[in-house]
Each structure stands twice: as C-alpha cells, then as structure tokens.
Coordinates of C-alpha atoms and ligand atoms in Angstrom, one line a residue:
X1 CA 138.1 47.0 119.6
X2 CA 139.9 46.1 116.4
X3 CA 141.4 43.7 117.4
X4 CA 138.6 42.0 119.0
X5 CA 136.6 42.5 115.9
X6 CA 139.0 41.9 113.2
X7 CA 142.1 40.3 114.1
X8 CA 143.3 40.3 110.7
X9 CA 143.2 43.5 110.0
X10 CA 144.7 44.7 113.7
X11 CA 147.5 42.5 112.7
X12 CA 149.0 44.1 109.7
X13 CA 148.3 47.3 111.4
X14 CA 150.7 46.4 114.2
X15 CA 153.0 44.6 112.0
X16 CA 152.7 48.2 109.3
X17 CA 153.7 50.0 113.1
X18 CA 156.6 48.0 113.8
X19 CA 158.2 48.2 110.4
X20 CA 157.7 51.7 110.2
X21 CA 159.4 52.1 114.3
X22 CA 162.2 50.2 112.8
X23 CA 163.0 51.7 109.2
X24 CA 163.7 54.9 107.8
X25 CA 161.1 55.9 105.4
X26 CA 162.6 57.8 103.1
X27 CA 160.6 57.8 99.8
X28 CA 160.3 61.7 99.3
X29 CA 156.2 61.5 98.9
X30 CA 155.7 60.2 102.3
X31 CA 155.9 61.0 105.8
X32 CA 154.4 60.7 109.7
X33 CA 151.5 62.6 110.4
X34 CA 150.6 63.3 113.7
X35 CA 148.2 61.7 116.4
X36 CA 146.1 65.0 116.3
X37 CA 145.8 64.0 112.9
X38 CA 145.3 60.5 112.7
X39 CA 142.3 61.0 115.7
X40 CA 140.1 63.5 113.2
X41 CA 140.9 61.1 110.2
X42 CA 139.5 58.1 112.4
X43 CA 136.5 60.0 114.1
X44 CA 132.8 59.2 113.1
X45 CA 132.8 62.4 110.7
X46 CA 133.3 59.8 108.4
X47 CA 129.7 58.6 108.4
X48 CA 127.8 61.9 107.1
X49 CA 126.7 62.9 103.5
X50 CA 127.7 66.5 102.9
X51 CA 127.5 67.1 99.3
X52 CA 128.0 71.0 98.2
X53 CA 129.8 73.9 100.2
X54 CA 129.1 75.2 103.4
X55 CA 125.9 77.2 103.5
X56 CA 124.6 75.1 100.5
X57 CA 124.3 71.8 101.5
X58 CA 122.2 68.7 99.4
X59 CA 122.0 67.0 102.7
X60 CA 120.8 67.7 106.5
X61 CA 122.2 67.2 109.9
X62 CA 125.3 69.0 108.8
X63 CA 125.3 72.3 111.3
X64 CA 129.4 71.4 112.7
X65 CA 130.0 70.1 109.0
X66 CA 129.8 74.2 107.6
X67 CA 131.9 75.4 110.6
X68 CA 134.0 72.5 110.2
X69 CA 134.8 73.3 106.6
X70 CA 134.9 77.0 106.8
X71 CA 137.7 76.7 109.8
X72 CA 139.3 74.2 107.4
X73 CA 139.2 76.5 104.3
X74 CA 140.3 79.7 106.6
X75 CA 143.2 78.3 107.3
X76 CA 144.7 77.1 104.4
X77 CA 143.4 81.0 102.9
X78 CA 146.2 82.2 105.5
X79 CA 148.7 79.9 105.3
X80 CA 148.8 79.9 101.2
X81 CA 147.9 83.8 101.5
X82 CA 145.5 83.2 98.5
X83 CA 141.8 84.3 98.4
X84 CA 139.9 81.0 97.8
X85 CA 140.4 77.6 98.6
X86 CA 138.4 74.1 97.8
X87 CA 139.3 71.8 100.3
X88 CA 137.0 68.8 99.0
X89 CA 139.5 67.0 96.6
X90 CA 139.8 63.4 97.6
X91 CA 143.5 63.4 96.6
X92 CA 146.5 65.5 94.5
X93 CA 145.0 63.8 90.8
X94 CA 141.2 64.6 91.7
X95 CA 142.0 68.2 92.3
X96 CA 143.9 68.0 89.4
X97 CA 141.6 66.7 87.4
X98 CA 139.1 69.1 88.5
X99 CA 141.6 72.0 87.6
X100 CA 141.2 71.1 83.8
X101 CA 137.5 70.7 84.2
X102 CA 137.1 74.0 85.6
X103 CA 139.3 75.9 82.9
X104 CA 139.4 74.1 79.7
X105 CA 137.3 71.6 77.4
X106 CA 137.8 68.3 75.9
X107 CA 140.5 68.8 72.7
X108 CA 141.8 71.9 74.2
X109 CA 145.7 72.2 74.5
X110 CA 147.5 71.5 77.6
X111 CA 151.5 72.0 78.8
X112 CA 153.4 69.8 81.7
X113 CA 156.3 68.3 82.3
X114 CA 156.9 65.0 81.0
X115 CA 156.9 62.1 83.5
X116 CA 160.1 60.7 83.1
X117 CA 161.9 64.0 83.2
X118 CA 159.9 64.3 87.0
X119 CA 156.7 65.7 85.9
X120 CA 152.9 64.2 87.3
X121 CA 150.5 61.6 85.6
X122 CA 147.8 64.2 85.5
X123 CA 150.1 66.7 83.8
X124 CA 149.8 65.4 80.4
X125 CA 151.4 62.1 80.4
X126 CA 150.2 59.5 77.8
X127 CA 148.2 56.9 79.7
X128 CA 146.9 59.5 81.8
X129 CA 143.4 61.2 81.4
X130 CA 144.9 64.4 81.1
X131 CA 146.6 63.4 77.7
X132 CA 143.6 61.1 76.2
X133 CA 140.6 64.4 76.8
X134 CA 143.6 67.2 76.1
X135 CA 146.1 68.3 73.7
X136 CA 149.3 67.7 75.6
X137 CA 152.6 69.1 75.0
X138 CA 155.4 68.0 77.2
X139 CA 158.0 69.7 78.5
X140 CA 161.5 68.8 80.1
X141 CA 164.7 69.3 81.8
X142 CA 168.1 69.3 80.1
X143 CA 170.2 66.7 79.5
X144 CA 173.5 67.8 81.2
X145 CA 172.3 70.0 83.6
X146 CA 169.1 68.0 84.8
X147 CA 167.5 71.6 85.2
X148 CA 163.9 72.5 83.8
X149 CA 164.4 74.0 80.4
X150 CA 162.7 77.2 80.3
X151 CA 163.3 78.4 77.0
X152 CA 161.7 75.0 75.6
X153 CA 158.4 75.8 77.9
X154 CA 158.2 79.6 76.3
X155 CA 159.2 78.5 73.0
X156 CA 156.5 75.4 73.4
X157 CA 153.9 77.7 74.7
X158 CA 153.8 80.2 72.2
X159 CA 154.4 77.6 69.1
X160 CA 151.2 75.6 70.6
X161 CA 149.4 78.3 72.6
X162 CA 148.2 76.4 75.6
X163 CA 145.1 77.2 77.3
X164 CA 146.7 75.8 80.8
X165 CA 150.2 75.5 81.9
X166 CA 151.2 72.6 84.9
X167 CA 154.3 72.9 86.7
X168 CA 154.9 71.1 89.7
X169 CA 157.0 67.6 89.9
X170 CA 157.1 64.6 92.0
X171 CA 161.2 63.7 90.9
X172 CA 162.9 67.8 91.0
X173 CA 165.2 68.7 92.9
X174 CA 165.1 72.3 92.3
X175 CA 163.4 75.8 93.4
X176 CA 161.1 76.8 90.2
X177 CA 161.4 80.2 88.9
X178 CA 157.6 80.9 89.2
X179 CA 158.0 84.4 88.0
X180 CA 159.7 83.2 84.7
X181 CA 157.3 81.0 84.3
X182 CA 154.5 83.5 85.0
X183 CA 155.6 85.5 82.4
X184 CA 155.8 82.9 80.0
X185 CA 152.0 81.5 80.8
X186 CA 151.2 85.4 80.4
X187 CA 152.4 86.0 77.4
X188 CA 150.5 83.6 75.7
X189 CA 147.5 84.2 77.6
X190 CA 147.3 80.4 79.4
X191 CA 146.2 79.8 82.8
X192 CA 149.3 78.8 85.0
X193 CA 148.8 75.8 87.6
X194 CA 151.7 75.5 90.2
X195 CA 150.7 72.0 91.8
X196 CA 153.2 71.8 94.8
X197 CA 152.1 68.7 96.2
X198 CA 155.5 67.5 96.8
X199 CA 156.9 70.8 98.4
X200 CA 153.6 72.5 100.1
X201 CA 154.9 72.2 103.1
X202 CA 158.3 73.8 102.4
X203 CA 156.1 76.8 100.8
X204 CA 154.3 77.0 103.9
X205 CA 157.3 76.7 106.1
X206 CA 159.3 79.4 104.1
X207 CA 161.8 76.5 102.6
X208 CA 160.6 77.4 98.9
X209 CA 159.6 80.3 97.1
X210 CA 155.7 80.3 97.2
X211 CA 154.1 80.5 93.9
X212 CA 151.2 82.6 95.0
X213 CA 152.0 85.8 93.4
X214 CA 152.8 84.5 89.8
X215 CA 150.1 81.7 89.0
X216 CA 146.4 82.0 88.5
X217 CA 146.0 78.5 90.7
X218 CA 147.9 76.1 93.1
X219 CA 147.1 72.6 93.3
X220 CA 148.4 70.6 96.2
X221 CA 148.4 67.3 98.0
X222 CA 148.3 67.0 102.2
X223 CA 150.1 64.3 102.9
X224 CA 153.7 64.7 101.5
X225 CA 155.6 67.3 103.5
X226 CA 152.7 69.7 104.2
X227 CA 152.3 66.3 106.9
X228 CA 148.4 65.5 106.6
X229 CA 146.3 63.1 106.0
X230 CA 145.7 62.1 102.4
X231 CA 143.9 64.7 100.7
X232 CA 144.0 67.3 98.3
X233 CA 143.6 70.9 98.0
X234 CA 142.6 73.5 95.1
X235 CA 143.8 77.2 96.0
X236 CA 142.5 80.7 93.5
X237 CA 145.3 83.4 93.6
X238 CA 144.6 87.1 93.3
X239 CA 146.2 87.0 89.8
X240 CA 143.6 84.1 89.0
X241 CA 140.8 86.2 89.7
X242 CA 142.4 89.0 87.7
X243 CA 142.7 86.9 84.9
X244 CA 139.0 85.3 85.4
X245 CA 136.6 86.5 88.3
X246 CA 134.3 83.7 87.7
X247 CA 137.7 81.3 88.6
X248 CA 136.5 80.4 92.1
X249 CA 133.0 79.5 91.0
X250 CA 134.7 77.2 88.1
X251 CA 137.1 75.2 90.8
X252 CA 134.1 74.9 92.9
X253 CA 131.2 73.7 90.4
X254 CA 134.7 71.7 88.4
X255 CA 134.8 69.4 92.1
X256 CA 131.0 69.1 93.1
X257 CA 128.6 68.6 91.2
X258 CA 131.7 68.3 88.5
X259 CA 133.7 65.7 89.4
X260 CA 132.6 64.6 92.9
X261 CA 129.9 63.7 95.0
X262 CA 129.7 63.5 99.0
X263 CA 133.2 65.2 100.3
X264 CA 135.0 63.0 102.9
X265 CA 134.6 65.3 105.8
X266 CA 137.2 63.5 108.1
X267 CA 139.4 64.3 106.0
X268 CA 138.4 67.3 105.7
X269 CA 138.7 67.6 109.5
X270 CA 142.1 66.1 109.4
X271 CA 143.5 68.7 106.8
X272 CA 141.8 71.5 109.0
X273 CA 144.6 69.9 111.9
X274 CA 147.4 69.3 110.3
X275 CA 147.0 72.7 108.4
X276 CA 147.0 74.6 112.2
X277 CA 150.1 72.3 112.6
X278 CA 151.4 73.8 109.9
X279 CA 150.8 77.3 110.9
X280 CA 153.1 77.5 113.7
X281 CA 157.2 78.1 114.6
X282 CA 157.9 74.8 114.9
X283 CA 156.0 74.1 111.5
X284 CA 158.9 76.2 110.2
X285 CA 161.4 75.1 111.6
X286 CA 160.5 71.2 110.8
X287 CA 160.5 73.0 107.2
X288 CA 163.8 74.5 107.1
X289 CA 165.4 71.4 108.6
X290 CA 163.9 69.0 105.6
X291 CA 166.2 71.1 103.3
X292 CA 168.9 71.2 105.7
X293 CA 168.7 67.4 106.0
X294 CA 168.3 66.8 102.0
X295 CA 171.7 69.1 101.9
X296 CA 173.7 67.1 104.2
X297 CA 172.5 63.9 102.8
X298 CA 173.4 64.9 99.2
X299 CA 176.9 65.9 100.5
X300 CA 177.2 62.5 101.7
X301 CA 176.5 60.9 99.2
X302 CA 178.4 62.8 96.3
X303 CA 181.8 62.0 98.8
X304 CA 181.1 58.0 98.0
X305 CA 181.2 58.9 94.1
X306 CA 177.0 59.2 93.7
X307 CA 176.0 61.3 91.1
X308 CA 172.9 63.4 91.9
X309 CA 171.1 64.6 88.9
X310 CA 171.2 68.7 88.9
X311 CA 174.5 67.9 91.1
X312 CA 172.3 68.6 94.3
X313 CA 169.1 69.4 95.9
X314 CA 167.1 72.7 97.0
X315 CA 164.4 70.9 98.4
X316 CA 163.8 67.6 100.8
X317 CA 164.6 64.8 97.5
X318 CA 167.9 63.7 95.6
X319 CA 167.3 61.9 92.2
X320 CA 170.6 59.5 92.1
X321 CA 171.7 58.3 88.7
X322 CA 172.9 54.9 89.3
X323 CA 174.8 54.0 86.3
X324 CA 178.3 54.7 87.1
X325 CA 177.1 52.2 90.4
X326 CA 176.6 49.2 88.3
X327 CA 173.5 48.4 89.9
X328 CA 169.8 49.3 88.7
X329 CA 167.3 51.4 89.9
X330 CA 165.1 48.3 91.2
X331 CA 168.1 45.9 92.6
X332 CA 169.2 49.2 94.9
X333 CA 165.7 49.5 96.0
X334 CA 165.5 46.0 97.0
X335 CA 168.3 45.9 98.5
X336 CA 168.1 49.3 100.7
X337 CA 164.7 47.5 101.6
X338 CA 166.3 44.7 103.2
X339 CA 168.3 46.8 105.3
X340 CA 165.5 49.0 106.4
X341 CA 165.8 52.2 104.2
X342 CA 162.7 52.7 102.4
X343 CA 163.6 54.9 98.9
X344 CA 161.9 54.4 95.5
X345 CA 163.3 53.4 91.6
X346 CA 163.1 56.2 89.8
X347 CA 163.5 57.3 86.0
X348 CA 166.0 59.7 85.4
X349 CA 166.0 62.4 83.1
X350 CA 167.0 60.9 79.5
X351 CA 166.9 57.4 81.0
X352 CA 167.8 54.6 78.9
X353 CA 166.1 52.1 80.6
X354 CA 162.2 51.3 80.3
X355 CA 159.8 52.9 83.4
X356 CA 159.5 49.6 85.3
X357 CA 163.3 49.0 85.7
X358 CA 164.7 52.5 85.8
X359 CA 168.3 53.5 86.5
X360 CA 167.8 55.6 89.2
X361 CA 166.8 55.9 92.7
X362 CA 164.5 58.9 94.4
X363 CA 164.7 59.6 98.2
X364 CA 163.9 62.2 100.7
X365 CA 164.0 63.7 104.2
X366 CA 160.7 64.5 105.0
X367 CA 159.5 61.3 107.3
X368 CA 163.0 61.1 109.1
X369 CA 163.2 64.8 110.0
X370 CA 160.0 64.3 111.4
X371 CA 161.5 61.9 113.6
X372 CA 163.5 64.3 114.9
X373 CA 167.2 63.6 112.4
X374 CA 169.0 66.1 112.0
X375 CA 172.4 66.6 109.8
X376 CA 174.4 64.7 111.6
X377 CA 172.3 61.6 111.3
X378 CA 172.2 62.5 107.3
X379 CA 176.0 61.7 107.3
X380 CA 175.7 58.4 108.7
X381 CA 172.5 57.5 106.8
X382 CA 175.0 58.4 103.6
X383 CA 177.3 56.1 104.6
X384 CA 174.6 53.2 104.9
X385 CA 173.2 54.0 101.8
X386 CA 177.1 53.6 100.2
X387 CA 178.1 50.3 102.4
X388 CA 174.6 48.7 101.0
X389 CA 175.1 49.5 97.4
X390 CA 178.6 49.0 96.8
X391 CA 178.5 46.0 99.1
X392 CA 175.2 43.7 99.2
X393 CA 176.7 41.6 101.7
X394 CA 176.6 44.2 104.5
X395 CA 172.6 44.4 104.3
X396 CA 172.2 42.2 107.5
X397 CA 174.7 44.1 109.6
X398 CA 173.4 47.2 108.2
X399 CA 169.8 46.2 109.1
X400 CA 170.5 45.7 112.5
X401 CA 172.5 49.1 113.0
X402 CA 169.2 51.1 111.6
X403 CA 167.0 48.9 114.0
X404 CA 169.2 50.0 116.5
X405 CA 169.5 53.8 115.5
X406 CA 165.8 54.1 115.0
X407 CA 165.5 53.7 118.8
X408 CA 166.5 57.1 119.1
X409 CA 164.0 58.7 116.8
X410 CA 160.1 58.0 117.9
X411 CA 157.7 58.1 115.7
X412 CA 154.7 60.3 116.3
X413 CA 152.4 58.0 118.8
Ligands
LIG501 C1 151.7 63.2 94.5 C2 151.4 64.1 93.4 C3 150.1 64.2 92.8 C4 149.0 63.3 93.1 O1 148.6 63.0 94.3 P1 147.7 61.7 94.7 O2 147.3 62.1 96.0 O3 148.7 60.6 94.6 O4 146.6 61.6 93.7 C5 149.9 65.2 91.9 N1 150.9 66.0 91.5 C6 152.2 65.9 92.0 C7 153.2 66.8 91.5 C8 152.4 64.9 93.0 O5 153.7 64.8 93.4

C-alpha cells in the first residue's frame, strides 16, 4: 500500500531495512524490536483520543482503550514488582520531565549526574530544562577509576539538600549500588529517581540489580534493551508511597493534565507486547547473554591495547577512551560506519576534548544479541573493530566480511 501511495517514503524504508540486514547496530541505546511489536505500533489504535486514565476518560468510544491500558500497566506492575505504573510518557525525557513536575517546584534543588561523566540531559544538565526551572548540582565519576563517586553524591546531597536525587546513565558501564545510594537520598530526606532507561531490560531479565527496593521512583525508556517500541514509563515503589502516599496521584496528574495531552495508545499497545515479551525465559535469557556478549567483547578489545573506561563492563556498553589510538572519537565513528558497525562518539569522563568531537567511542550488544551473537561472534567483532581503527585501509575488506557474516544473523522479520 505504501508503496503505491508513497514511493518515497517506501523507499528509504526498504533502503533503512537493508542497511540494518547488512550492519551490526551496535550503538548501546538501540536495538530490534519484534514483529509482534512493530504490528501493535502500526495498527489503527493510532487514530483515537484518549486523554486521562482508564475509567476516567475526557473522550468516548474508548471501551478496548481502558482494558488495553490496564493489561499494559498490569504487566509492567509484575515485571518491575512495583505498585503503580504510568505508562502514557511519550518517551524516556517526558517521563522524566514529568517526575520533577510531580515532586518538586520551579527553583527547587535537584542532583544528577553530569552529562559528560555519562549522566542524562534531563538530569540536570545546563541546556537542559531540568537545569534552567531547577537548582542543579551535578555529580560525577572519578577520574582514575571511571567509577561513580559516591562519597561526592552524599557529601553533595547533604551540603545542598536536594529535594530529588537522578541516577541512571546513558554512557556507564557499571552496576549501581542502589542501596548506597538509598541511604544517601534518605538521609537527607530527597526523593530518589533510578531512571534505567538504558538497562530496564537487564533489570527485568535478572542481568542488574533492580532498584525497586531502594528508590521512591523508577523512570524508564522501552526501546533500549527492555526491546519496545519508543516509549516511556513512570513506575511508584513501595518505599515511594512510604515516603509520600499521594506519590501515585502526583506522577499521574504530573503526565495528564500536567504535561501531556492525548496518550499515544499504539504505543501504549506496543509496550503492553513487548513488556509480555519481556516476561518470559527466553526474555531472560536474551538478558543474561547481553552481558555475556558486552564481557567477551570488552576482552577483545582490551587484547588489541583499548582502554575501556572502569577497565570493563557489567552491563551490555563499553566506553573506549581513544587517546592512546590516535584517532578521535568522530573519525572512528566514521570510519566503523563505512565498514558497517554502527557505534557512537562519546565524551569520556574528564575529556579534554569539546562534546561535538569527543575522544571516545560508546558501543553495545543489545541489537546484535538480538540477532542471535553470541560470544564467540564478540571475539571476531573485536578483531574488526581493531583492523578498522588501527588500519583505515581495511574498511572495504572489512565491510564486505560483515555483509557476509550478517547472513547468518536475521533480523526480527
Ligand atoms: C535514553 C535516555 C533517556 C531519554 O529517553 P528519550 O526517549 O530519548 O527521551 C533518559 N534517561 C536516560 C538515562 C537515557 O538513557
């Protein structure tokens, strides 16, 4: 039908298809959702108004939307074991957004971790809105160890007294302590947001401590590893209602009328799949063999001389510094494009070089163990990486050896 109606458009879808078929998609945020998936995302849910929750609706007509919803919200209840979900955020920055609406006012004082040291935008960065309507304070990693500095979070938190604490990253490597950090939101009285969009679906798999028990509320993406469509979700902990038993009614009134109008109920629809997805062995499984993967490949590539900030992973990315490589951040990215390995620049910790030209590179095994890699495939992955870098010359050869390995490893289709 597309194609028919919109040749354009059907084009660069097919041509999207193809380059995907034939690269490995490796940038840590991303990954292949399923066909399930894709089929609720593209169904005519899309064309219905369903502003406020199930049960109290502004519009009409919406009798499968409440069902819809509820099933949706049910199961992310039981696969986060937390006791109330809003499932309506458009994306990971909307929910967060609507996190700080819910719990704080304009001026009030806010911790996260810096961006450059592998915090989020919405945590309190600068250009963000999260630092021009809050106090921020940021927090970091250390220098030689690239691990999150705990003692400067407590000692920031009780020198400024936050009303909210973020953790969660987009460029880290590591498992959090999330009962350190509990105690350390606790004893300054703040409100502790783990936002795991990058790792949800390690938490759900069993691959990563889950934060549940020590934080007041998780914020998460859908579409990294948790393996959704784009979306975002807001979860209220036991703890959280502790703390605040209006919590649930603040998240919800924070998104609609808040923040938000109409929620996107395909989406919604398509979260509701990929979150049963995620409920089963093989969800697990698929989990555990992310880290696996991430392992191996960080083995491989400390052998060819790369240094990995924190000296490793725990979790599906690796931050490489590139500066012993002589190559930047950008020129390696370019360059791994050409020969069909899709990673991103990257800032590293303390990085001397400005955001847009970076000295480091971020990648991750989420997409490729979806296509069914495993560790050995990591090894040889490692050695592309290696022949690429240290030898621009190779990219052609290289690119036709990934065309030809990709074979092997459908995509979901
Ligand atoms: C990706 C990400 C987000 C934002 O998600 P978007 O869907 O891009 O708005 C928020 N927080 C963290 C830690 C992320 O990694």
């Amino acid at each position: 039908m597309l194609k028919k109606q919109d040749h354009q458009i059907a084009k660069l879808i097919d041509l999207e298809a193809e380059r995907q078929k034939t690269s490995l998609e490796m940038i840590p945020s991303e990954n292949h959702s399923s066909l399930a998936v894709r089929e609720a995302l593209g169904s005519l849910l899309t064309d219905k108004y369903a502003e406020g929750y199930p049960g109290k609706r502004y519009y009409a007509g919406l009798k499968y939307y409440d069902i819809l919803e509820d099933l949706c919200r049910d199961r992310a209840k039981k696969l986060f074991k937390v006791l109330h979900v809003n499932v309506q955020p458009y994306s990971g920055s909307p929910a967060n957004a609507a996190v700080y609406m819910a719990v704080c006012e304009p001026g009030d004082t806010i911790m996260g971790m810096a961006l450059p040291m592998g915090g989020h935008l919405t945590h309190g960065w600068k250009v963000n809105f999260s630092a021009k309507f809050f106090k921020s304070v940021q927090y970091g990693v250390y220098e030689k160890t690239g691990l999150l500095n705990y003692e400067e979070v407590e000692k920031l938190a009780k020198d400024n007294k936050p009303k909210l604490i973020f953790v969660g990253a987009t460029a880290y490597p590591r498992i959090f302590d999330w009962k350190r950090l509990g105690k350390i939101a606790d004893s300054v009285g703040a409100y502790l947001v783990a936002d795991i969009a990058h790792i949800a679906g390690l938490v759900a798999g069993g691959a990563h401590p889950s934060p549940v028990p020590f934080v007041h509320i998780v914020t998460t993406t859908t579409h990294k590893t948790l393996r959704g469509p784009r979306g975002g979700i807001i979860m209220v902990t036991q703890k959280g209602l502790d703390k605040d038993s209006e919590l649930a009614k603040k998240v919800d009134r924070a998104i609609f009328p808040g923040f938000q109008g109409g929620p996107h109920m395909h989406q919604i629809a398509a979260i509701a799949v990929c979150l049963k997805e995620a409920s089963t062995p093989a969800f697990k499984k698929y989990a555990k063999q992310i880290v696996k993967n991430a392992k191996a490949l960080a083995k491989g590539l400390k052998e060819y001389g790369f240094n990995l900030v924190s000296g490793g992973t725990d979790n599906h990315l690796i931050l490489i510094d590139l500066r012993n490589k002589n190559i930047g951040g950008p020129e390696a990215q370019n360059l791994l494009e050409e020969a069909g390995i899709t990673i991103n620049k990257n800032s590293i910790p303390y990085d001397p070089a400005p955001p847009f030209k970076p000295s480091g590179i971020r990648m991750g095994t989420p997409a490729i163990t979806t296509r069914g890699m495993k560790e050995k495939d990591m090894k040889k992955i490692a050695g592309w990486i290696n022949e690429v870098i240290s030898n621009p010359k190779s990219v052609k050869k290289v690119r036709q050896e990934i065309k030809k390995f990709c074979e092997n490893f459908p995509l979901p289709r």
